[in-house]
């Protein structure tokens, strides 16, 4: 099956709007998810800790929204993938400063934008391998 079709299969659908996180974690996204789990966030802004936990919270909240549920299938796919990938730029951009427990991601938005704007094959390859 085409990798994008596999990814689209994770998008919550009626009637239960459930996200199968076990399937997501054992998919070709596993390397990226592992890196998201290892990437900490600034606790002042994200008390949940790591990027993966935050991403799951964002996706779950989205799936519960009536506005999301009212979208046509294509728009739901776009919105869910945006939520799933919204912080991938934090993986290469997050660092500790001066040995302190301060986590910053100063360039994550431009990185994520350039990452997502690549051709679908390149995006899939970069998502799965973490290569740049």
Coordinates of N, CA, C and O in Angstrom, one line a residue:
X1 N 0.8 -1.2 0.0 CA 0.0 0.0 0.0 C 0.9 1.2 0.0 O 1.9 1.3 0.7
X2 N 0.5 2.2 -0.7 CA 1.2 3.5 -0.8 C 1.3 4.1 0.6 O 0.4 4.1 1.4
X3 N 2.5 4.6 1.0 CA 2.8 5.2 2.3 C 1.8 6.2 2.7 O 1.4 6.3 3.9
X4 N 1.4 7.1 1.8 CA 0.4 8.2 2.1 C -0.9 7.6 2.4 O -1.6 8.1 3.3
X5 N -1.3 6.5 1.7 CA -2.6 5.9 2.0 C -2.6 5.3 3.4 O -3.6 5.3 4.2
X6 N -1.4 4.7 3.8 CA -1.3 4.2 5.1 C -1.4 5.3 6.2 O -2.1 5.1 7.2
X7 N -0.8 6.4 5.9 CA -0.9 7.5 6.8 C -2.3 8.1 6.9 O -2.8 8.3 8.0
X8 N -3.0 8.1 5.8 CA -4.4 8.6 5.8 C -5.3 7.7 6.6 O -6.3 8.1 7.1
X9 N -4.9 6.4 6.7 CA -5.8 5.5 7.4 C -5.8 5.8 8.9 O -6.7 5.3 9.6
X10 N -4.9 6.6 9.4 CA -4.8 6.9 10.9 C -5.8 8.1 11.2 O -6.0 8.3 12.4
X11 N -6.3 8.7 10.2 CA -7.1 9.9 10.5 C -8.5 9.5 11.0 O -9.1 8.6 10.5
X12 N -8.9 10.1 12.1 CA -10.1 9.7 12.8 C -11.3 9.9 11.8 O -11.4 10.9 11.2
X13 N -12.2 8.9 11.9 CA -13.4 8.9 11.0 C -14.6 8.6 11.9 O -14.5 8.0 12.9
X14 N -15.8 9.0 11.4 CA -17.0 8.6 12.1 C -17.2 7.1 12.1 O -16.7 6.5 11.2
X15 N -17.9 6.5 13.0 CA -18.7 7.2 14.0 C -18.0 7.5 15.3 O -18.4 8.3 16.1
X16 N -16.8 6.8 15.5 CA -16.2 7.0 16.9 C -15.1 8.0 16.9 O -14.7 8.4 18.0
X17 N -14.6 8.4 15.8 CA -13.5 9.5 15.7 C -12.3 9.1 16.5 O -11.6 9.9 17.0
X18 N -12.0 7.8 16.6 CA -10.9 7.3 17.4 C -9.6 7.3 16.6 O -9.6 7.1 15.4
X19 N -8.5 7.6 17.4 CA -7.2 7.6 16.8 C -6.5 6.3 17.3 O -6.4 6.2 18.5
X20 N -6.1 5.4 16.5 CA -5.4 4.2 16.9 C -3.9 4.5 17.1 O -3.1 4.4 16.2
X21 N -3.5 5.0 18.3 CA -2.1 5.4 18.5 C -1.1 4.3 18.4 O 0.0 4.5 18.0
X22 N -1.6 3.1 18.8 CA -0.7 1.9 18.6 C -0.3 1.7 17.2 O 0.8 1.4 16.9
X23 N -1.3 1.8 16.3 CA -1.0 1.6 14.9 C -0.1 2.8 14.4 O 0.8 2.5 13.6
X24 N -0.3 4.0 14.8 CA 0.5 5.1 14.4 C 1.9 4.8 14.9 O 2.9 5.0 14.1
X25 N 2.1 4.4 16.1 CA 3.5 4.2 16.7 C 4.2 3.0 16.0 O 5.4 3.0 16.0
X26 N 3.5 2.1 15.5 CA 4.2 0.9 14.9 C 4.2 1.0 13.4 O 4.7 0.1 12.7
X27 N 3.9 2.2 12.8 CA 3.9 2.4 11.4 C 5.3 2.9 11.0 O 6.2 3.0 11.8
X28 N 5.4 3.3 9.7 CA 6.6 3.8 9.2 C 7.0 5.1 9.9 O 8.1 5.6 9.7
X29 N 6.1 5.7 10.6 CA 6.4 7.0 11.4 C 7.2 6.7 12.6 O 7.6 7.6 13.3
X30 N 7.4 5.4 13.0 CA 8.1 5.1 14.2 C 9.3 5.9 14.5 O 9.6 6.4 15.6
X31 N 10.3 6.0 13.5 CA 11.5 6.8 13.8 C 11.2 8.2 14.1 O 11.8 8.8 15.1
X32 N 10.3 8.8 13.4 CA 10.0 10.2 13.7 C 9.3 10.3 15.1 O 9.7 11.2 15.9
X33 N 8.4 9.4 15.4 CA 7.8 9.5 16.7 C 8.8 9.3 17.8 O 8.7 10.0 18.9
X34 N 9.7 8.4 17.6 CA 10.8 8.2 18.6 C 11.6 9.5 18.9 O 11.9 9.8 20.0
X35 N 11.8 10.2 17.8 CA 12.6 11.5 18.0 C 11.7 12.5 18.6 O 12.1 13.3 19.4
X36 N 10.4 12.5 18.4 CA 9.4 13.4 19.0 C 9.4 13.1 20.5 O 9.3 14.0 21.3
X37 N 9.4 11.8 20.9 CA 9.4 11.5 22.3 C 10.6 11.9 23.0 O 10.6 12.3 24.2
X38 N 11.7 12.0 22.3 CA 13.0 12.4 22.9 C 13.2 13.9 23.0 O 14.1 14.4 23.7
X39 N 12.3 14.6 22.2 CA 12.5 16.1 22.1 C 11.6 16.8 23.2 O 10.4 16.7 23.2
X40 N 12.3 17.4 24.2 CA 11.6 18.0 25.3 C 11.2 19.4 24.8 O 11.7 20.0 23.9
X41 N 10.2 20.0 25.5 CA 9.7 21.3 25.3 C 9.9 22.2 26.5 O 10.0 21.6 27.6
X42 N 9.8 23.4 26.3 CA 9.9 24.4 27.4 C 8.8 24.2 28.4 O 7.6 24.4 28.0
X43 N 9.0 23.8 29.6 CA 8.0 23.5 30.6 C 7.1 24.8 30.9 O 6.0 24.6 31.3
X44 N 7.6 26.0 30.6 CA 6.8 27.2 30.8 C 5.7 27.2 29.8 O 4.6 27.8 30.2
X45 N 5.8 26.6 28.7 CA 4.8 26.7 27.6 C 4.1 25.3 27.5 O 3.0 25.3 27.0
X46 N 4.8 24.2 27.7 CA 4.3 22.9 27.5 C 4.6 22.0 28.7 O 5.6 21.3 28.7
X47 N 3.7 22.1 29.7 CA 3.9 21.2 30.9 C 3.8 19.8 30.6 O 4.3 19.0 31.5
X48 N 3.3 19.4 29.5 CA 3.2 17.9 29.2 C 4.6 17.3 28.9 O 4.7 16.1 28.8
X49 N 5.6 18.1 28.6 CA 6.9 17.6 28.5 C 7.4 17.5 27.1 O 8.0 18.4 26.5
X50 N 7.2 16.4 26.4 CA 7.9 16.1 25.1 C 6.9 16.4 24.0 O 5.7 16.6 24.1
X51 N 7.5 16.5 22.8 CA 6.8 16.9 21.6 C 5.7 15.8 21.2 O 4.6 16.2 20.8
X52 N 6.0 14.6 21.4 CA 5.1 13.5 21.1 C 3.8 13.6 21.9 O 2.7 13.5 21.4
X53 N 4.0 13.8 23.2 CA 2.8 13.9 24.1 C 2.0 15.1 23.7 O 0.7 15.0 23.6
X54 N 2.6 16.2 23.5 CA 1.9 17.4 23.0 C 1.2 17.2 21.7 O 0.0 17.5 21.6
X55 N 1.8 16.5 20.8 CA 1.2 16.2 19.5 C 0.0 15.4 19.6 O -1.1 15.6 19.0
X56 N 0.1 14.4 20.5 CA -1.1 13.5 20.7 C -2.3 14.3 21.3 O -3.4 14.1 20.9
X57 N -1.9 15.2 22.2 CA -3.0 16.0 22.8 C -3.7 16.9 21.8 O -4.9 17.1 21.8
X58 N -2.8 17.5 20.9 CA -3.4 18.4 19.8 C -4.3 17.5 18.9 O -5.4 18.0 18.6
X59 N -3.9 16.4 18.5 CA -4.6 15.5 17.6 C -5.9 15.1 18.3 O -7.0 15.0 17.6
X60 N -5.9 14.7 19.5 CA -7.1 14.2 20.3 C -8.1 15.4 20.4 O -9.3 15.2 20.2
X61 N -7.6 16.6 20.7 CA -8.5 17.7 20.8 C -9.1 18.0 19.5 O -10.3 18.3 19.4
X62 N -8.3 18.0 18.4 CA -8.9 18.2 17.1 C -10.0 17.2 16.8 O -11.0 17.6 16.3
X63 N -9.7 15.9 17.0 CA -10.7 14.9 16.7 C -12.0 15.1 17.5 O -13.1 14.6 17.0
X64 N -12.0 15.8 18.6 CA -13.2 16.0 19.4 C -14.0 17.3 19.0 O -15.1 17.5 19.4
X65 N -13.4 18.1 18.1 CA -14.0 19.4 17.7 C -15.1 19.1 16.7 O -14.9 18.5 15.7
X66 N -16.3 19.7 16.9 CA -17.4 19.6 16.0 C -17.0 20.3 14.6 O -17.4 19.8 13.6
X67 N -16.2 21.4 14.7 CA -15.8 22.0 13.4 C -14.9 21.0 12.6 O -15.1 21.0 11.3
X68 N -14.1 20.2 13.2 CA -13.3 19.2 12.5 C -14.2 18.2 11.9 O -14.1 17.8 10.8
X69 N -15.1 17.7 12.7 CA -16.0 16.6 12.3 C -16.9 17.0 11.2 O -17.4 16.2 10.4
X70 N -17.2 18.3 11.1 CA -18.1 18.8 10.0 C -17.4 19.1 8.7 O -18.0 19.4 7.7
X71 N -16.1 18.9 8.7 CA -15.3 19.1 7.4 C -15.5 18.0 6.5 O -15.8 16.8 6.9
X72 N -15.3 18.2 5.2 CA -15.3 17.1 4.2 C -14.1 16.3 4.5 O -13.1 16.7 5.1
X73 N -14.1 15.1 3.9 CA -13.0 14.1 4.2 C -11.6 14.7 3.9 O -10.7 14.6 4.7
X74 N -11.5 15.3 2.7 CA -10.2 15.9 2.3 C -9.7 16.9 3.3 O -8.5 16.9 3.7
X75 N -10.6 17.8 3.8 CA -10.2 18.9 4.7 C -9.8 18.3 6.1 O -8.9 18.7 6.8
X76 N -10.6 17.2 6.5 CA -10.2 16.5 7.7 C -8.8 15.9 7.6 O -8.0 16.0 8.6
X77 N -8.5 15.3 6.5 CA -7.2 14.8 6.3 C -6.1 15.8 6.4 O -5.1 15.6 7.1
X78 N -6.3 17.0 5.7 CA -5.4 18.1 5.8 C -5.2 18.6 7.2 O -4.1 18.8 7.7
X79 N -6.3 18.8 7.9 CA -6.2 19.3 9.3 C -5.5 18.3 10.2 O -4.7 18.7 11.0
X80 N -5.8 17.0 10.1 CA -5.2 16.1 11.0 C -3.7 15.9 10.7 O -2.9 15.9 11.6
X81 N -3.3 15.9 9.4 CA -1.9 15.8 9.1 C -1.2 17.1 9.6 O 0.0 17.0 10.1
X82 N -1.8 18.2 9.5 CA -1.2 19.4 10.0 C -1.0 19.3 11.5 O 0.1 19.7 12.0
X83 N -2.0 18.8 12.2 CA -1.9 18.7 13.7 C -0.8 17.6 14.0 O 0.1 17.9 14.9
X84 N -0.7 16.5 13.3 CA 0.3 15.5 13.5 C 1.7 16.0 13.3 O 2.6 15.6 14.0
X85 N 1.9 16.8 12.3 CA 3.2 17.2 11.9 C 3.6 18.7 12.4 O 4.7 19.1 12.1
X86 N 2.7 19.3 13.1 CA 2.9 20.7 13.4 C 4.2 21.1 14.1 O 4.7 22.2 14.0
X87 N 4.7 20.2 14.9 CA 5.9 20.4 15.7 C 7.2 19.6 15.2 O 8.1 19.6 16.0
X88 N 7.1 19.1 14.1 CA 8.3 18.3 13.6 C 9.6 19.1 13.5 O 10.6 18.6 13.6
X89 N 9.4 20.4 13.3 CA 10.6 21.3 13.2 C 11.3 21.4 14.5 O 12.5 21.7 14.6
X90 N 10.6 21.0 15.6 CA 11.3 21.1 16.9 C 12.4 20.0 17.1 O 13.3 20.1 17.9
X91 N 12.2 18.9 16.3 CA 13.2 17.8 16.5 C 14.6 18.3 16.2 O 15.5 18.1 17.0
X92 N 14.9 18.9 15.0 CA 16.3 19.3 14.8 C 16.6 20.7 15.4 O 17.8 21.0 15.5
X93 N 15.6 21.4 15.9 CA 15.9 22.8 16.3 C 15.9 22.9 17.8 O 16.3 24.0 18.3
X94 N 15.6 22.0 18.6 CA 15.5 22.1 20.0 C 16.9 21.8 20.6 O 17.6 20.8 20.2
X95 N 17.3 22.6 21.6 CA 18.5 22.4 22.3 C 18.5 22.9 23.7 O 17.6 23.7 24.1
X96 N 19.4 22.4 24.5 CA 19.6 23.0 25.9 C 20.6 24.1 25.8 O 21.5 24.1 25.0
X97 N 20.3 25.2 26.5 CA 21.2 26.4 26.4 C 22.0 26.5 27.7 O 21.5 26.4 28.8
X98 N 23.3 26.6 27.6 CA 24.2 26.8 28.8 C 24.1 25.7 29.8 O 24.2 26.0 31.0
X99 N 23.8 24.5 29.4 CA 23.6 23.4 30.3 C 22.4 23.5 31.2 O 22.3 22.7 32.1
X100 N 21.6 24.5 31.1 CA 20.4 24.6 31.9 C 19.2 23.9 31.3 O 19.2 23.6 30.1
X101 N 18.3 23.6 32.1 CA 17.1 22.9 31.6 C 16.1 23.8 30.9 O 14.9 23.8 31.1
X102 N 16.6 24.6 30.0 CA 15.8 25.5 29.2 C 15.8 24.9 27.8 O 16.8 24.7 27.2
X103 N 14.6 24.6 27.3 CA 14.5 24.0 26.0 C 13.9 25.1 25.1 O 12.9 25.7 25.3
X104 N 14.6 25.3 24.0 CA 14.1 26.3 23.0 C 14.0 25.7 21.6 O 14.7 24.7 21.3
X105 N 13.2 26.3 20.8 CA 13.1 25.8 19.4 C 13.0 27.1 18.5 O 11.9 27.3 18.0
X106 N 14.0 27.8 18.4 CA 13.9 29.1 17.8 C 13.6 29.1 16.3 O 13.1 30.0 15.7
X107 N 14.0 28.0 15.6 CA 13.8 28.0 14.2 C 12.8 26.9 13.7 O 12.8 26.5 12.6
X108 N 12.0 26.4 14.6 CA 11.2 25.2 14.2 C 10.1 25.5 13.2 O 9.8 24.7 12.4
X109 N 9.5 26.7 13.3 CA 8.4 27.0 12.3 C 9.0 27.1 10.9 O 8.4 26.4 10.0
X110 N 10.0 27.8 10.6 CA 10.5 27.8 9.2 C 11.0 26.5 8.8 O 10.8 26.1 7.6
X111 N 11.6 25.7 9.7 CA 12.1 24.4 9.3 C 10.9 23.5 8.9 O 10.9 22.8 7.9
X112 N 9.8 23.5 9.8 CA 8.6 22.7 9.5 C 8.0 23.1 8.2 O 7.6 22.3 7.4
X113 N 7.9 24.4 7.9 CA 7.3 24.9 6.7 C 8.1 24.4 5.5 O 7.5 23.9 4.5
X114 N 9.4 24.5 5.5 CA 10.2 24.0 4.4 C 10.2 22.5 4.2 O 10.1 22.0 3.2
X115 N 10.1 21.8 5.4 CA 10.0 20.4 5.4 C 8.7 19.9 4.7 O 8.7 19.0 3.8
X116 N 7.6 20.5 5.0 CA 6.3 20.1 4.5 C 6.1 20.5 3.1 O 5.4 19.9 2.3
X117 N 6.8 21.6 2.6 CA 6.6 22.1 1.3 C 7.4 21.2 0.2 O 7.2 21.5 -1.0
X118 N 8.1 20.3 0.6 CA 8.8 19.4 -0.3 C 7.9 18.5 -1.0 O 6.7 18.3 -0.6
X119 N 8.3 17.8 -2.1 CA 7.5 16.9 -2.7 C 7.1 15.7 -1.8 O 7.8 15.4 -0.9
X120 N 6.0 15.1 -2.1 CA 5.4 14.1 -1.1 C 6.4 13.0 -0.9 O 6.6 12.5 0.2
X121 N 7.1 12.5 -1.9 CA 8.1 11.4 -1.7 C 9.2 11.8 -0.8 O 9.6 11.1 0.0
X122 N 9.7 13.0 -1.0 CA 10.8 13.5 -0.2 C 10.3 13.7 1.2 O 11.0 13.5 2.2
X123 N 9.1 14.3 1.4 CA 8.6 14.5 2.7 C 8.4 13.1 3.4 O 8.9 13.0 4.6
X124 N 7.9 12.1 2.8 CA 7.7 10.8 3.4 C 9.1 10.3 3.8 O 9.2 9.8 4.9
X125 N 10.1 10.4 2.9 CA 11.4 9.9 3.2 C 12.0 10.6 4.5 O 12.5 10.0 5.4
X126 N 11.8 11.9 4.5 CA 12.4 12.7 5.6 C 11.6 12.4 6.9 O 12.2 12.4 8.0
X127 N 10.3 12.2 6.8 CA 9.5 11.9 8.0 C 10.0 10.6 8.6 O 10.2 10.5 9.8
X128 N 10.2 9.6 7.8 CA 10.5 8.3 8.3 C 11.9 8.1 8.7 O 12.2 7.3 9.6
X129 N 12.8 8.8 8.0 CA 14.3 8.6 8.3 C 14.8 9.6 9.2 O 15.9 9.5 9.8
X130 N 14.2 10.8 9.2 CA 14.8 11.9 10.0 C 15.9 12.6 9.2 O 16.6 13.5 9.8
X131 N 16.1 12.2 8.0 CA 17.2 12.8 7.2 C 16.8 14.2 6.7 O 15.7 14.5 6.5
X132 N 17.9 15.0 6.4 CA 17.6 16.3 5.9 C 18.1 16.5 4.5 O 19.0 15.8 4.1

